[in-house]
mmCIF file of C-alpha atoms and ligand atoms in Angstrom:
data_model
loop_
_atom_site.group_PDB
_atom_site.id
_atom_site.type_symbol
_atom_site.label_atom_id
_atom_site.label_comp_id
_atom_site.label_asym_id
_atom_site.label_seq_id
_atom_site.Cartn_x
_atom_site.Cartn_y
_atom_site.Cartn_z
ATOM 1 C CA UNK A 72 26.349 20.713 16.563
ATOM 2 C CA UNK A 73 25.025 20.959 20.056
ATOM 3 C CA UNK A 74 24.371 17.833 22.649
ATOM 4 C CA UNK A 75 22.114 18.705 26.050
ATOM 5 C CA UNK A 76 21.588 17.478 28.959
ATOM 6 C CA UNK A 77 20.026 17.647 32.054
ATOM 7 C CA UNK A 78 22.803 17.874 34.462
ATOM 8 C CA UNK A 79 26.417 18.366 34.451
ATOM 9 C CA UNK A 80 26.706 14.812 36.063
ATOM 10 C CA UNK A 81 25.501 13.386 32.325
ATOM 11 C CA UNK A 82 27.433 15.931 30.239
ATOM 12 C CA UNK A 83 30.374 14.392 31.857
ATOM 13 C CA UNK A 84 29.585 10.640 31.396
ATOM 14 C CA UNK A 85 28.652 11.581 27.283
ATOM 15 C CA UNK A 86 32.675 13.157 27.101
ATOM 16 C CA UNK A 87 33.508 10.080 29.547
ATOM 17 C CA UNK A 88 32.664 7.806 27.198
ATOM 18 C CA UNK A 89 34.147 9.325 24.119
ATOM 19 C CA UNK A 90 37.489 9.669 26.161
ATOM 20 C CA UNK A 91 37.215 6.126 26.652
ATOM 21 C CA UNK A 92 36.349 4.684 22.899
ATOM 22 C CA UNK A 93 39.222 7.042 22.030
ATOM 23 C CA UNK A 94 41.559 6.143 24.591
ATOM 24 C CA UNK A 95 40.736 2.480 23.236
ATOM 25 C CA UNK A 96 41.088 2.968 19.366
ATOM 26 C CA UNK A 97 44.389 4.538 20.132
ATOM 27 C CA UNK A 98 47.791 3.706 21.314
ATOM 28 C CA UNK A 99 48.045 7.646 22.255
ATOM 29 C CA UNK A 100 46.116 10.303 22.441
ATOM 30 C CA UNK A 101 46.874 14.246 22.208
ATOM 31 C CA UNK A 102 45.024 16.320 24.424
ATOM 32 C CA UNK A 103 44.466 20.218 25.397
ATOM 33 C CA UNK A 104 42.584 20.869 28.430
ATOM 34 C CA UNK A 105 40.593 23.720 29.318
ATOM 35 C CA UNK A 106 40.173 25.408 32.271
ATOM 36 C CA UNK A 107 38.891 27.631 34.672
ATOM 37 C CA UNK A 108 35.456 26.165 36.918
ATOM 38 C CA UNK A 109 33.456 24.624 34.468
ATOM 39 C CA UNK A 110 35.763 21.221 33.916
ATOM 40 C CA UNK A 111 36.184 20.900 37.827
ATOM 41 C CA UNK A 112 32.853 18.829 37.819
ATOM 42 C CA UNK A 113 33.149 16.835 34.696
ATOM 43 C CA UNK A 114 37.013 15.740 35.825
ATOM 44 C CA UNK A 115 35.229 14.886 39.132
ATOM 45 C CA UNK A 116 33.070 12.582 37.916
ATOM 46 C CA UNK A 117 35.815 11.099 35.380
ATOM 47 C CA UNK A 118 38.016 10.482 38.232
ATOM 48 C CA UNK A 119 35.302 8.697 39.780
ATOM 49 C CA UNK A 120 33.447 6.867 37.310
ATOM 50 C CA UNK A 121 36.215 6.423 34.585
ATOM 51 C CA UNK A 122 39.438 5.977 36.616
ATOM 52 C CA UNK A 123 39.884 2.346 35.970
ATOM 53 C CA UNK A 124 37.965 1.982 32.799
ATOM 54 C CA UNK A 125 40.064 4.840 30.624
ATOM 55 C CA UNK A 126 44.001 4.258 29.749
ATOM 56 C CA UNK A 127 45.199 7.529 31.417
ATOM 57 C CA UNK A 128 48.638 6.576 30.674
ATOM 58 C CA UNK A 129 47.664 6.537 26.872
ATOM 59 C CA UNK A 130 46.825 10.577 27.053
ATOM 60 C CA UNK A 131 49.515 13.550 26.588
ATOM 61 C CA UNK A 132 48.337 15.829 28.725
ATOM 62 C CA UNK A 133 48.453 19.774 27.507
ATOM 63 C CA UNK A 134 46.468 23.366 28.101
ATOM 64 C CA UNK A 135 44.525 25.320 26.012
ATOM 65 C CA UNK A 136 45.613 28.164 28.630
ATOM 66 C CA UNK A 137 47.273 28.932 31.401
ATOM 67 C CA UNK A 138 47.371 32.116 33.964
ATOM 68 C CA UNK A 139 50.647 33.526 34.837
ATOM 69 C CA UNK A 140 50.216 31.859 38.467
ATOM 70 C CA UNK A 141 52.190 29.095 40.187
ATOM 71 C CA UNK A 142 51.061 25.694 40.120
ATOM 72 C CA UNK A 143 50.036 25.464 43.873
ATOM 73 C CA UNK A 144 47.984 29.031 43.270
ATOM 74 C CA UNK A 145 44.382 28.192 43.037
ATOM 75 C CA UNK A 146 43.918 29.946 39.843
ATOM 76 C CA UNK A 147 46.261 27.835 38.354
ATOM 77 C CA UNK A 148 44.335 25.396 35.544
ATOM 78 C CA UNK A 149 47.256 22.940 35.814
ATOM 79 C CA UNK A 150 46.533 23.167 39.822
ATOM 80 C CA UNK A 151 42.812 22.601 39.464
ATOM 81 C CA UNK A 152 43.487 19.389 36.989
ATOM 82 C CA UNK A 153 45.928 18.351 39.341
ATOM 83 C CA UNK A 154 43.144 18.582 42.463
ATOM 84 C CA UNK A 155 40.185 17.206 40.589
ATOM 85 C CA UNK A 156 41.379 14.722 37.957
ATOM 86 C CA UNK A 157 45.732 14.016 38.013
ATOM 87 C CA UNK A 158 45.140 12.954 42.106
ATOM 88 C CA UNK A 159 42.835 10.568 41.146
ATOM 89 C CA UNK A 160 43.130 8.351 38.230
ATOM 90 C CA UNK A 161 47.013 6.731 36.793
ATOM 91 C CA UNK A 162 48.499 9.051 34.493
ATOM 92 C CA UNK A 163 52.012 8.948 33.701
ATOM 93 C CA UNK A 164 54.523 12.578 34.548
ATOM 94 C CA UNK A 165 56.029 12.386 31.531
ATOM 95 C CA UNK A 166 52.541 13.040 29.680
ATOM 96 C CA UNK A 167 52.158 15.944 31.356
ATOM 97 C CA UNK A 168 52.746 19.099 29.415
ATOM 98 C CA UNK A 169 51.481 22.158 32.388
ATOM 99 C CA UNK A 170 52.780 25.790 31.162
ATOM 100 C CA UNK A 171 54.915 26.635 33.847
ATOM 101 C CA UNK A 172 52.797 29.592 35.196
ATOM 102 C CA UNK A 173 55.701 30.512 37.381
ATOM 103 C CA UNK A 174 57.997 31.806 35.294
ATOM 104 C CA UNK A 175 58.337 35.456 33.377
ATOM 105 C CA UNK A 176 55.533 35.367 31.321
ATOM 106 C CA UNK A 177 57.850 35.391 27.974
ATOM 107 C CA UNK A 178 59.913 32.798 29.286
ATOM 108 C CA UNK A 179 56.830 30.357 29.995
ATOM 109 C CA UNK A 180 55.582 31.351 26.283
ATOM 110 C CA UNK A 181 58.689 30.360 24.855
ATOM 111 C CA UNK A 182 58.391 27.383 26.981
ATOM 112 C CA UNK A 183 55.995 26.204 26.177
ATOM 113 C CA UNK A 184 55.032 26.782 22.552
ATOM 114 C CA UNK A 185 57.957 24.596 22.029
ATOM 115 C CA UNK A 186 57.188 21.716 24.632
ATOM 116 C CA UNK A 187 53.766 22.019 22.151
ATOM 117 C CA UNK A 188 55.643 22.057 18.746
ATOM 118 C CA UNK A 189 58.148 19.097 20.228
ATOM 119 C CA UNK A 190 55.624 16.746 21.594
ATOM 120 C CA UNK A 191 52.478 16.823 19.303
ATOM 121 C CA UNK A 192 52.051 15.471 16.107
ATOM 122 C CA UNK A 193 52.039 18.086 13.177
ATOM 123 C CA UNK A 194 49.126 18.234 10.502
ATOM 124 C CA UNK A 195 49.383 20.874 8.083
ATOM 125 C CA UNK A 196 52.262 21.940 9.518
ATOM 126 C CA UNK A 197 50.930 23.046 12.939
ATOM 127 C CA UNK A 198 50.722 20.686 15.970
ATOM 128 C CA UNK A 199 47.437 18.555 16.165
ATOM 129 C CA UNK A 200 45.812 17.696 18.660
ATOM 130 C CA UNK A 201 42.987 14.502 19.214
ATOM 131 C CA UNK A 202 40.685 16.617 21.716
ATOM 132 C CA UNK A 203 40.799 20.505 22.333
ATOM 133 C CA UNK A 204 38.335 20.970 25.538
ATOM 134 C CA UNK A 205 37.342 24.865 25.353
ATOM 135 C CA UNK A 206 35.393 26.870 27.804
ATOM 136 C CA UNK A 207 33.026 30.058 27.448
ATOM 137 C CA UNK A 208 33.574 32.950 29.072
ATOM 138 C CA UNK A 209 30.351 35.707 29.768
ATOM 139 C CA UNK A 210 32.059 37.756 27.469
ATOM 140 C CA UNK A 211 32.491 35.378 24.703
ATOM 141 C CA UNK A 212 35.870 34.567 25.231
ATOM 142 C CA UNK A 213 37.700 31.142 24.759
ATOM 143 C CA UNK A 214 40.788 29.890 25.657
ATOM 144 C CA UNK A 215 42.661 33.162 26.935
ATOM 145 C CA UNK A 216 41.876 35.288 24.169
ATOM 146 C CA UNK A 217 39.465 38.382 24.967
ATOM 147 C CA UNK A 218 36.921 39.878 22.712
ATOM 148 C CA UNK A 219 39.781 42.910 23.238
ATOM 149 C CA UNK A 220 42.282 40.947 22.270
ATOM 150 C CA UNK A 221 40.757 39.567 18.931
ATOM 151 C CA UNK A 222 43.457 39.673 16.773
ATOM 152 C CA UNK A 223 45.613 37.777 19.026
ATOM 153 C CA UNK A 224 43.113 34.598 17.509
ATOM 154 C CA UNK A 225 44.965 35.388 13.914
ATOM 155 C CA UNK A 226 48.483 35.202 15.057
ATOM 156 C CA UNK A 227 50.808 32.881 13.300
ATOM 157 C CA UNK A 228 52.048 31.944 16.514
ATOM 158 C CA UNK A 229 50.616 29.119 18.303
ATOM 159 C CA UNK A 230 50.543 30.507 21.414
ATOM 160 C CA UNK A 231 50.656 34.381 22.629
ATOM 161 C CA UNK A 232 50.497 36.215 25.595
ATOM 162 C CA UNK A 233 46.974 37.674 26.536
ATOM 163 C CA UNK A 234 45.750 39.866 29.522
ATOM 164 C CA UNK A 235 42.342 39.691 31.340
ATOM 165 C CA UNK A 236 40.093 42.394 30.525
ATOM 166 C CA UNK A 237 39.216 43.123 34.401
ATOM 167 C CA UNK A 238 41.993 41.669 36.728
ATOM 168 C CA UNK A 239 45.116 42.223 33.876
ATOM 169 C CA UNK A 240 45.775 38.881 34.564
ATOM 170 C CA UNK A 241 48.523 37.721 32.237
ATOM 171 C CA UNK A 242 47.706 34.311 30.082
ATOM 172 C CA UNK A 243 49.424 31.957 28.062
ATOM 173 C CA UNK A 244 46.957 30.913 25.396
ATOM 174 C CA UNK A 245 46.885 28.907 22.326
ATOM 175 C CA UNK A 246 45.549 30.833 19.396
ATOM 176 C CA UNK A 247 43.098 29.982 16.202
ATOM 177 C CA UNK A 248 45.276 27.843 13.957
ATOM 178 C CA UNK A 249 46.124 25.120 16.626
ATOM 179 C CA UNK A 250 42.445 25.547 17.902
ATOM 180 C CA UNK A 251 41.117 25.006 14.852
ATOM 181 C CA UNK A 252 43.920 22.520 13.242
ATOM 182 C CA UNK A 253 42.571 20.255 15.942
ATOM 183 C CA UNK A 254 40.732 16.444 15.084
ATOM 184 C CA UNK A 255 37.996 17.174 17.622
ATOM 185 C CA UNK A 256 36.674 20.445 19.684
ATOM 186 C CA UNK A 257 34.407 20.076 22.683
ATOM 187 C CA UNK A 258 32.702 23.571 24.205
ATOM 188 C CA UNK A 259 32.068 22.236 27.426
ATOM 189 C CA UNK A 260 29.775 25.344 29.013
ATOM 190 C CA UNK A 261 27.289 24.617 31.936
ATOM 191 C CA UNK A 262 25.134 27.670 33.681
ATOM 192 C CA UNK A 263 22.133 30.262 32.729
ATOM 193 C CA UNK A 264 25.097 32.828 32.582
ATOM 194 C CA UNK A 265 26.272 31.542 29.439
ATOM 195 C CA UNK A 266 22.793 31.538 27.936
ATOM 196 C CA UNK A 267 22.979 34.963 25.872
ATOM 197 C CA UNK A 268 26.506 34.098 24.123
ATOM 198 C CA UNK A 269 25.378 30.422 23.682
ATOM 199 C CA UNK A 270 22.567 31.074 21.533
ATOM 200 C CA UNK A 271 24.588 34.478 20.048
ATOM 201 C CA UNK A 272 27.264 32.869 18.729
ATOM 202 C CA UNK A 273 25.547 29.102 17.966
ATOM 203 C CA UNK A 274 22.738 31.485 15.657
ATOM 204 C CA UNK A 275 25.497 33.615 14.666
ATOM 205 C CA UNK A 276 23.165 36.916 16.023
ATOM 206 C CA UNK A 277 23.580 39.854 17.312
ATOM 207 C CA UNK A 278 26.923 40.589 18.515
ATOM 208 C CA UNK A 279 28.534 37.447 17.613
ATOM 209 C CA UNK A 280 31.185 38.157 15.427
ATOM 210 C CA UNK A 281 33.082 40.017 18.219
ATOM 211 C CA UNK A 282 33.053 36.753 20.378
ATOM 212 C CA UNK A 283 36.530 35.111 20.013
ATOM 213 C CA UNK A 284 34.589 31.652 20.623
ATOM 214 C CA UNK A 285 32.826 32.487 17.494
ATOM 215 C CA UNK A 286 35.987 32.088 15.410
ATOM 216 C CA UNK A 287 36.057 28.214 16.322
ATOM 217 C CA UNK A 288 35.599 25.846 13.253
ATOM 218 C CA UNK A 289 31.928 24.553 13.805
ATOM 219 C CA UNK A 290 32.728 21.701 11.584
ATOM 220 C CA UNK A 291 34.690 19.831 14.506
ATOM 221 C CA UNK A 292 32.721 21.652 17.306
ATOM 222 C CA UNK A 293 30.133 19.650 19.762
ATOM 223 C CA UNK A 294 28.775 22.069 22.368
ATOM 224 C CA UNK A 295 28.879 19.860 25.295
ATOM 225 C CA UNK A 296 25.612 22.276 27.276
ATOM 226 C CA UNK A 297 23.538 21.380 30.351
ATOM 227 C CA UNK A 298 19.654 22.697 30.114
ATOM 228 C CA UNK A 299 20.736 25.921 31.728
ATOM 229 C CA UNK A 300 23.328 27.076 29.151
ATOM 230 C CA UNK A 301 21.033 25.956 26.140
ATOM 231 C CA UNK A 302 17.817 27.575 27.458
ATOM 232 C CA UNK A 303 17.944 30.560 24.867
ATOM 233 C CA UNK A 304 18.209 27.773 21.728
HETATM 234 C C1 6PG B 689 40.462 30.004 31.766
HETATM 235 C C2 6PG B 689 39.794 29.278 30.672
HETATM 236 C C3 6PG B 689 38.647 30.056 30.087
HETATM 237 C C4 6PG B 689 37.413 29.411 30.656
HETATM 238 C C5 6PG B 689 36.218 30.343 30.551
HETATM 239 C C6 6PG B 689 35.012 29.768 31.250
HETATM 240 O O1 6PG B 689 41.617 29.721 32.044
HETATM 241 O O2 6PG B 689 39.787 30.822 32.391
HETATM 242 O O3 6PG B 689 40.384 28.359 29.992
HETATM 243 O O4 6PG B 689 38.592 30.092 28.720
HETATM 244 O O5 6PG B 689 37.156 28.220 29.984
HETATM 245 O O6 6PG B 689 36.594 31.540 31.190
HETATM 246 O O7 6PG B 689 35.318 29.724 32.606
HETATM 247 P P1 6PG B 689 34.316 29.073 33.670
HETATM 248 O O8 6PG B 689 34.264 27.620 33.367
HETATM 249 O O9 6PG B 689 34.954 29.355 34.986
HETATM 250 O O10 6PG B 689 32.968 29.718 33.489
#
């Protein structure tokens, strides 16, 4: 199911609004973030628009990925939150679950699969979360795992160590069974340069199947896509 919309301003104020009726209709709420530049904009206008209206202390905050960065570096996604969103509105530290990009990458793993396994409520076993915010990578990936990296989607695992395909970046990322075991799954992808994999992987054509984003359960997914992204559909 896709929603679009003319700007990112109004893509923002649709998952505004859902944050808020959620953040209303419960007395928590269990939340992975995603990251890179795409959520800078929408967390922007939430801090703005939303900041006294939403609960923030109702929402446990987690990451769908990480990079193996500290939290001051600016490729951190706990950093950018932090900058465009955490600065802004009341949240509360304790709800606050960042993968702790500056430690050995196994050690932050370890980490943090279990601050993820101690914190959020299980469902079928495997932690559950209310909202899983994913992004779209040019190259069809989502989360931190890599169309090179398939498999890693498959682990048992809820969250594995994965490398960028250019810059070897090491990543924490959560994998398909706690992407997929979630209530609710936004894509949130703006920009022409997501066009091609949009309308790949939404019409299940052409190289689709080798997309890791492709692997997400459409059944909870709304594509979140400004005009841009959804030109090809
Ligand atoms: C990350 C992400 C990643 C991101 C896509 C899209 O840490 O990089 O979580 O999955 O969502 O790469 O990134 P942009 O929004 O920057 O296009």
């Amino acid at each position: 199911m896709q929603k679009i919309f003319n700007n990112k301003q109004e893509l923002a104020r649709y998952f505004g609004e859902y944050l808020l009726k959620a953040t209303q209709e419960k007395p928590e709420l269990y939340i992975a973030l995603s990251g890179g530049s795409t959520p800078k904009v929408i967390f922007e206008l939430l801090s703005k628009e939303y900041d006294k209206t939403i609960d923030w202390t109702k929402i446990r905050f987690f990451w769908g990925d990480e990079r193996m960065v500290a939290p001051t570096n600016p490729e951190s996604n706990f950093g950018m939150t932090r900058e465009y969103l955490f600065d802004h509105v009341k949240t509360r530290a304790v709800n606050i679950f960042r993968v702790k990009g500056e430690l050995e990458p196994q050690e932050a793993l370890n980490a943090y699969t279990h601050s993820v396994n101690d914190n959020v409520p299980l469902h079928n076993g495997i932690p559950q979360f209310d909202i899983m915010l994913l992004g779209l990578g040019d190259d069809g990936h989502t989360a931190s795992i890599f169309p090179h990296q398939i498999d890693l989607w498959h682990s048992r695992n809820i969250c594995e160590l994965a490398q960028h395909p250019e810059s070897g970046q090491v990543r924490v990322s959560m994998t398909g069974d706690i992407i997929n075991n979630s209530k609710q799954i936004f894509f949130l992808v703006t920009g022409e340069n997501k066009a091609e994999k949009v309308d790949e992987i939404i019409n299940q054509k052409g190289s689709y199947k080798q997309y890791p984003a492709a692997l997400v359960d459409k059944n909870k997914t709304e594509w979140l896509l400004d005009k841009e992204a959804a030109h090809l559909l």
